[in-house]
XYZ file of C-alpha atoms in Angstrom:
450
model
C -53.865 6.154 -5.120
C -53.304 2.721 -6.836
C -56.117 0.350 -6.905
C -56.029 -2.387 -4.244
C -56.201 -5.272 -7.254
C -52.994 -3.527 -8.562
C -51.078 -4.263 -5.236
C -48.479 -6.880 -6.004
C -46.867 -7.806 -2.241
C -46.720 -11.711 -1.740
C -46.424 -12.152 -5.266
C -43.910 -14.110 -7.426
C -42.225 -12.522 -10.480
C -41.377 -15.778 -12.872
C -40.946 -16.456 -16.472
C -44.845 -17.924 -17.873
C -42.717 -19.971 -20.558
C -40.481 -21.033 -17.758
C -43.267 -22.048 -15.909
C -45.158 -24.406 -19.100
C -42.149 -26.346 -19.873
C -41.741 -27.083 -16.571
C -45.422 -28.193 -16.361
C -45.026 -30.310 -19.359
C -41.860 -32.384 -18.156
C -44.834 -33.364 -14.838
C -47.407 -33.988 -17.411
C -44.866 -36.202 -19.633
C -43.735 -37.910 -16.078
C -47.508 -38.720 -15.423
C -48.113 -40.557 -18.707
C -49.467 -37.553 -20.567
C -49.268 -37.218 -24.217
C -47.894 -33.820 -25.396
C -47.908 -32.910 -29.653
C -45.325 -29.721 -29.308
C -44.790 -28.788 -32.663
C -48.442 -29.607 -33.971
C -51.014 -26.740 -34.161
C -54.570 -27.895 -33.450
C -56.288 -26.413 -36.544
C -59.927 -27.741 -36.551
C -62.894 -29.104 -34.180
C -64.126 -31.714 -34.937
C -68.185 -32.723 -34.384
C -69.704 -36.153 -34.318
C -72.975 -37.174 -35.957
C -75.184 -34.730 -33.248
C -73.015 -31.992 -33.169
C -71.007 -32.503 -29.975
C -67.506 -31.751 -30.087
C -65.639 -35.129 -30.488
C -61.774 -34.058 -30.508
C -59.741 -31.788 -32.867
C -57.682 -32.218 -36.111
C -53.850 -30.841 -36.103
C -53.349 -29.296 -39.756
C -51.357 -31.077 -42.533
C -47.999 -30.568 -42.771
C -45.341 -29.667 -45.705
C -48.549 -27.587 -47.924
C -47.483 -25.257 -50.456
C -48.267 -21.570 -51.051
C -50.477 -22.875 -53.268
C -52.260 -25.281 -51.678
C -50.802 -28.625 -52.978
C -49.266 -30.896 -51.211
C -45.313 -30.948 -51.406
C -43.395 -34.292 -51.285
C -42.950 -33.815 -47.422
C -46.325 -33.743 -47.047
C -47.937 -35.774 -43.794
C -52.120 -35.220 -43.340
C -52.660 -34.172 -39.480
C -54.240 -36.276 -36.572
C -57.147 -36.212 -35.969
C -56.939 -36.383 -31.591
C -60.149 -37.930 -29.652
C -61.488 -37.766 -26.604
C -64.640 -38.100 -24.713
C -64.264 -34.453 -23.816
C -62.299 -31.396 -25.217
C -60.454 -28.385 -22.829
C -60.022 -25.840 -25.243
C -57.388 -23.375 -23.517
C -55.786 -21.540 -26.623
C -55.447 -18.313 -24.697
C -56.864 -14.964 -26.095
C -58.792 -15.279 -29.110
C -58.531 -18.648 -30.099
C -58.937 -19.815 -33.667
C -61.120 -23.109 -32.124
C -62.673 -21.269 -29.221
C -63.742 -18.108 -31.990
C -65.653 -20.835 -34.033
C -67.483 -22.558 -30.720
C -68.733 -19.284 -29.440
C -70.081 -18.620 -32.925
C -71.519 -22.550 -33.701
C -72.861 -22.688 -30.311
C -73.842 -19.061 -29.531
C -71.780 -18.686 -26.086
C -71.945 -15.322 -26.323
C -75.402 -14.555 -27.042
C -76.483 -13.572 -23.486
C -73.315 -11.239 -22.348
C -71.551 -7.993 -23.578
C -68.382 -8.197 -26.431
C -65.328 -9.414 -25.241
C -62.916 -7.059 -25.463
C -59.501 -6.522 -25.566
C -55.994 -4.978 -25.570
C -52.597 -5.591 -26.937
C -49.789 -6.426 -24.809
C -46.094 -5.330 -25.929
C -43.458 -6.908 -23.779
C -39.536 -6.818 -23.636
C -36.983 -8.407 -21.723
C -33.970 -6.356 -20.357
C -30.381 -7.166 -18.666
C -29.781 -4.082 -16.865
C -26.550 -3.066 -14.898
C -26.520 -4.477 -11.533
C -26.863 -1.183 -9.673
C -29.904 -0.409 -11.245
C -31.667 -3.632 -10.419
C -34.130 -4.184 -7.212
C -35.209 -7.429 -7.550
C -39.109 -7.890 -6.534
C -39.567 -4.349 -7.616
C -42.947 -3.442 -9.525
C -44.070 -0.292 -11.282
C -47.046 0.333 -12.735
C -47.975 3.174 -15.096
C -51.368 4.844 -16.636
C -52.134 6.674 -19.159
C -49.043 8.035 -21.094
C -47.969 8.696 -23.570
C -51.803 7.438 -24.954
C -54.062 10.267 -26.093
C -56.715 10.777 -24.181
C -59.394 8.637 -26.177
C -57.229 5.751 -25.453
C -56.923 3.477 -22.613
C -53.376 1.705 -21.571
C -50.474 1.824 -18.841
C -47.519 0.329 -18.871
C -45.795 -2.552 -16.140
C -42.139 -3.126 -15.466
C -41.077 -6.170 -13.443
C -37.881 -6.754 -11.704
C -37.108 -10.588 -11.667
C -34.093 -12.433 -11.109
C -30.431 -12.228 -12.276
C -30.588 -8.693 -13.589
C -33.535 -9.053 -15.874
C -36.616 -6.594 -16.086
C -39.905 -7.809 -17.762
C -41.573 -4.714 -19.123
C -44.114 -3.485 -20.985
C -47.357 -1.886 -22.409
C -50.795 -2.498 -22.598
C -53.149 -0.471 -24.874
C -56.967 -1.623 -25.201
C -58.205 -1.993 -28.339
C -61.402 0.026 -28.122
C -58.995 3.164 -29.617
C -60.496 5.414 -32.149
C -57.865 7.127 -34.156
C -56.566 5.196 -37.145
C -53.225 6.519 -36.779
C -52.628 5.126 -33.727
C -49.423 2.666 -33.328
C -49.474 0.684 -30.297
C -46.217 -0.596 -31.547
C -44.472 2.740 -31.510
C -46.233 3.893 -28.450
C -44.712 1.299 -26.392
C -41.526 2.292 -27.675
C -42.259 5.930 -26.811
C -43.520 5.104 -23.404
C -40.123 3.860 -22.387
C -38.161 6.964 -22.603
C -40.499 8.314 -19.771
C -37.084 9.072 -17.129
C -38.723 6.834 -14.614
C -38.738 4.045 -17.159
C -35.448 5.079 -18.918
C -33.517 5.390 -15.738
C -33.841 1.615 -15.643
C -33.096 0.940 -19.389
C -29.636 2.872 -20.058
C -26.707 1.049 -19.949
C -29.069 -2.076 -20.565
C -29.646 -5.057 -23.465
C -33.086 -5.805 -24.865
C -32.805 -9.247 -24.913
C -36.232 -10.284 -26.536
C -39.876 -9.148 -27.862
C -43.092 -10.448 -28.241
C -46.784 -9.093 -27.824
C -50.260 -10.738 -27.610
C -53.467 -9.602 -27.089
C -55.335 -10.039 -23.887
C -58.494 -9.936 -22.483
C -60.266 -7.405 -20.913
C -64.021 -7.438 -20.767
C -64.264 -9.634 -17.395
C -67.116 -11.115 -15.680
C -70.324 -9.068 -18.086
C -67.734 -10.367 -21.251
C -67.551 -14.194 -20.034
C -69.387 -16.445 -22.657
C -71.343 -19.527 -21.250
C -68.160 -21.677 -20.850
C -69.985 -25.456 -21.479
C -71.204 -27.273 -24.796
C -71.856 -30.516 -25.816
C -68.610 -32.350 -25.761
C -66.104 -29.886 -23.967
C -65.117 -26.791 -22.211
C -64.170 -23.272 -22.695
C -61.236 -22.614 -19.525
C -58.854 -19.695 -19.287
C -58.074 -16.722 -21.659
C -60.236 -19.117 -23.810
C -62.948 -17.769 -22.358
C -61.866 -14.286 -21.215
C -61.178 -15.120 -17.132
C -58.641 -12.644 -17.265
C -58.483 -9.940 -14.122
C -58.082 -6.746 -15.953
C -57.892 -4.682 -12.203
C -55.092 -7.337 -11.432
C -53.663 -7.207 -15.534
C -53.506 -10.696 -14.367
C -54.679 -13.733 -16.070
C -52.758 -17.016 -15.577
C -54.184 -17.443 -11.688
C -57.437 -17.637 -13.213
C -56.448 -19.897 -16.061
C -54.631 -22.226 -13.797
C -57.737 -22.468 -11.790
C -60.646 -22.959 -14.486
C -58.486 -26.043 -15.898
C -58.285 -27.398 -12.507
C -62.233 -27.488 -12.444
C -62.501 -28.811 -15.682
C -60.662 -31.670 -14.917
C -62.614 -32.099 -11.702
C -65.516 -31.924 -13.571
C -64.327 -34.354 -15.761
C -63.485 -36.887 -13.517
C -66.451 -36.550 -11.379
C -68.450 -37.291 -14.226
C -65.794 -40.332 -15.361
C -66.871 -41.484 -11.903
C -70.419 -40.820 -11.636
C -71.502 -42.670 -15.448
C -68.344 -42.622 -17.939
C -70.382 -44.261 -20.708
C -72.943 -40.951 -20.366
C -68.781 -38.540 -20.412
C -68.679 -38.701 -24.224
C -69.926 -35.744 -25.914
C -72.240 -34.580 -22.757
C -72.219 -31.157 -21.503
C -70.844 -30.445 -18.454
C -72.692 -27.794 -16.731
C -70.838 -28.561 -13.565
C -67.952 -26.965 -14.749
C -69.754 -23.766 -15.064
C -71.541 -24.598 -11.510
C -68.067 -24.550 -10.159
C -66.751 -21.590 -11.559
C -69.296 -19.605 -10.409
C -69.003 -21.261 -6.792
C -65.150 -20.323 -6.757
C -63.088 -17.357 -5.807
C -62.471 -16.647 -9.576
C -65.933 -15.717 -9.888
C -65.658 -13.772 -6.797
C -62.635 -11.662 -8.083
C -63.920 -10.819 -11.296
C -67.583 -9.459 -10.111
C -65.359 -7.310 -7.672
C -63.197 -5.905 -10.750
C -66.250 -5.820 -13.265
C -66.798 -2.125 -13.666
C -63.050 -1.447 -13.739
C -62.486 -1.746 -17.888
C -66.008 -0.233 -18.332
C -64.944 2.526 -15.859
C -61.916 3.809 -17.739
C -64.083 3.387 -21.236
C -67.473 6.051 -20.015
C -65.748 8.177 -17.890
C -62.026 8.558 -19.788
C -58.735 8.545 -17.423
C -58.923 11.002 -15.084
C -62.489 10.124 -14.025
C -62.412 6.933 -14.712
C -59.278 6.408 -12.394
C -61.516 8.541 -9.496
C -64.286 5.812 -10.092
C -62.207 3.004 -9.717
C -60.534 4.315 -6.888
C -63.976 4.991 -4.951
C -65.178 1.375 -6.833
C -61.985 -0.757 -5.347
C -60.201 1.342 -2.335
C -63.617 2.162 -0.661
C -66.230 0.362 -1.509
C -64.096 -2.823 -2.387
C -66.116 -3.714 -6.372
C -69.194 -4.102 -4.360
C -71.414 -0.974 -6.217
C -74.674 -1.938 -6.383
C -74.617 -1.557 -10.119
C -73.101 -2.676 -13.361
C -71.329 -0.749 -15.950
C -71.722 -2.222 -19.495
C -69.439 -1.710 -22.486
C -71.882 -2.934 -25.472
C -69.611 -1.431 -28.729
C -67.042 -4.037 -30.025
C -63.400 -3.317 -30.090
C -63.431 -3.412 -33.873
C -66.785 -0.724 -34.534
C -64.467 1.689 -31.929
C -62.244 3.079 -35.223
C -63.112 6.165 -36.797
C -62.704 7.466 -40.134
C -58.980 9.071 -40.336
C -60.224 12.307 -41.141
C -61.260 12.951 -38.328
C -58.108 12.744 -36.567
C -54.266 14.296 -36.841
C -51.358 12.009 -38.035
C -49.431 10.512 -35.337
C -46.061 12.089 -35.705
C -43.295 9.373 -33.893
C -39.916 9.988 -33.112
C -37.513 8.144 -35.166
C -36.059 4.932 -32.866
C -32.778 5.514 -31.489
C -31.435 2.144 -31.330
C -30.873 2.637 -27.811
C -34.080 2.418 -25.810
C -36.492 2.759 -28.484
C -36.445 0.529 -31.982
C -37.981 -0.456 -34.662
C -40.355 -3.231 -35.649
C -38.231 -6.233 -38.068
C -35.453 -5.921 -35.596
C -37.838 -6.682 -32.640
C -39.557 -9.315 -34.605
C -36.276 -10.905 -35.009
C -35.661 -10.929 -31.225
C -38.939 -12.708 -30.768
C -37.248 -15.336 -33.217
C -39.971 -16.114 -35.132
C -39.623 -18.623 -37.622
C -42.498 -19.428 -40.909
C -42.273 -21.747 -43.412
C -41.888 -19.549 -46.437
C -43.730 -21.845 -48.490
C -47.471 -22.386 -46.864
C -50.747 -20.897 -47.388
C -50.837 -17.882 -45.625
C -52.714 -18.196 -42.594
C -53.885 -14.573 -42.303
C -56.991 -15.231 -44.726
C -58.958 -12.216 -45.916
C -62.627 -12.645 -46.387
C -62.727 -9.988 -49.128
C -59.343 -9.119 -50.443
C -60.812 -6.127 -52.117
C -61.271 -4.682 -49.058
C -58.363 -3.309 -47.819
C -57.290 -0.870 -50.812
C -61.271 -0.174 -51.305
C -62.147 0.187 -47.585
C -59.911 0.759 -45.109
C -57.161 2.816 -47.249
C -59.412 5.441 -47.910
C -61.587 5.355 -44.839
C -58.915 4.637 -42.083
C -55.815 5.389 -43.891
C -54.315 1.492 -43.512
C -55.320 0.527 -40.248
C -53.420 -2.817 -40.295
C -49.872 -1.389 -40.618
C -50.298 0.430 -37.394
C -51.670 -1.637 -35.529
C -50.057 -5.020 -36.497
C -46.700 -4.899 -33.896
C -44.827 -7.204 -36.372
C -44.819 -5.627 -39.975
C -47.099 -8.206 -41.532
C -49.220 -5.993 -43.293
C -48.204 -3.232 -45.677
C -49.598 -1.478 -48.680
C -47.294 -1.262 -51.944
C -47.742 1.046 -54.763
C -46.677 0.016 -57.956
C -47.081 0.933 -61.503
C -49.480 3.347 -60.196
C -51.576 0.729 -58.693
C -51.768 0.139 -54.900
C -51.842 -3.431 -53.316
C -51.874 -4.821 -50.007
C -49.153 -7.003 -48.882
C -49.348 -9.587 -46.151
C -45.829 -10.784 -45.076
C -46.937 -13.845 -42.870
C -43.490 -14.839 -42.205
C -43.056 -11.986 -39.430
C -46.243 -12.558 -37.678
C -46.007 -13.349 -33.857
C -49.528 -14.242 -33.693
C -50.607 -11.816 -31.250
C -53.951 -12.017 -33.058
C -54.930 -8.125 -33.259
C -55.181 -8.040 -36.476
C -58.394 -10.345 -36.435
C -59.651 -8.283 -32.998
C -59.090 -5.088 -34.917
C -60.039 -4.869 -38.261
C -62.935 -2.611 -38.824
C -64.703 -4.950 -41.124
C -63.614 -8.453 -39.319
C -62.567 -8.679 -42.474
C -58.881 -10.958 -41.057
C -59.106 -14.276 -39.917
C -56.168 -15.536 -37.921
C -55.720 -19.376 -38.558
C -52.960 -21.521 -37.094
C -49.731 -21.996 -39.311
C -48.345 -25.454 -40.291
C -46.854 -27.323 -37.518
C -45.013 -25.294 -34.796
C -44.405 -21.831 -36.521
C -44.470 -18.986 -34.905
C -42.366 -17.176 -32.355
C -40.057 -18.889 -30.610
C -40.017 -16.403 -26.898
C -36.911 -16.979 -25.142
C -37.853 -16.694 -21.097
C -40.713 -14.763 -21.543
């Protein structure tokens, strides 16, 4: 009954963090300059409006916005073409999509929040190469999601849970759903007697083919999850990110050979043509109905449809389902739902947010401008709290947002130093009032083996 794309025979279980570190070594050997510890904070445009590069953020700025004694201005990194590969909900990619209206002809992008832990488990419970997928539980029927558990090398398992961010109940807490998921006997069996060694959270694209924006614009391209190339049916996007990055590099090289003077600021539509002709588009087209079917028909009927679509018709049904409502608009008033009473963590299988953030090795310079910007500081208390019971304190998996009562007054507090850069707040805020920007330098989580 498992959809064909979710079969993992012939695949490899690796740490993407370790792969990227290895790739960095290969790049440096080729003479490529890397800038670890510097975040691209701004897109630079030329006099004609074409992208000419990026600027890194300033270092040594105090929370009040004034330069400190350690102030160092950011760098301008200029190029004839700039390939944006920031991952899901990239802050610069979001700017480019809006500036060039790249999404005017597609469905809204849809997202999930993925929560992940690494455990070391007893050797007699470890089955290297085993992959476990789950669907649904403990989520309510009006929410989509499922879990994964991969048995990697060295008695380690990578496990996690992904929840679609179009859920309607503002009382739902993705972090607590994940913790409860680990108590299922099929999952708990592997974890008992083990030790949790790492935690992280990240938004993932799930809109698929219908939500792909235009990927080219004057002076640059969007690749990988910055554009949304993740295959929701496979729950994988690394392979499509690598392939679209390769195709982007090919398109730049081909134009360089054909007419290098015309490369700067030009729009390389050949990249989009190459993507359309590649296996990436074939794969995403075959999976195009996976997410919309779950949303439209619910967990059980949606799963039945997906079995027919993927296992019988191989993703070639002669129609395409759509999902036109953005995720932030799906949240309904808190009064429409009962409060969810989540069990307290036991400290053995289930844990709290702050101990989890500690395992992510998250670090931000305390005295710096808050990188989580509110468009209107009054909205959280005036609107979100009475209407949605303050959903940010639950959809955030790191305890960043709090409603604090002092002297009979309620204020909204942002604990930016806890942020694990998942981008969920930027996506799920019901009035799109939170804008996630890059913090100073290399601040944020420092994942070990993720």
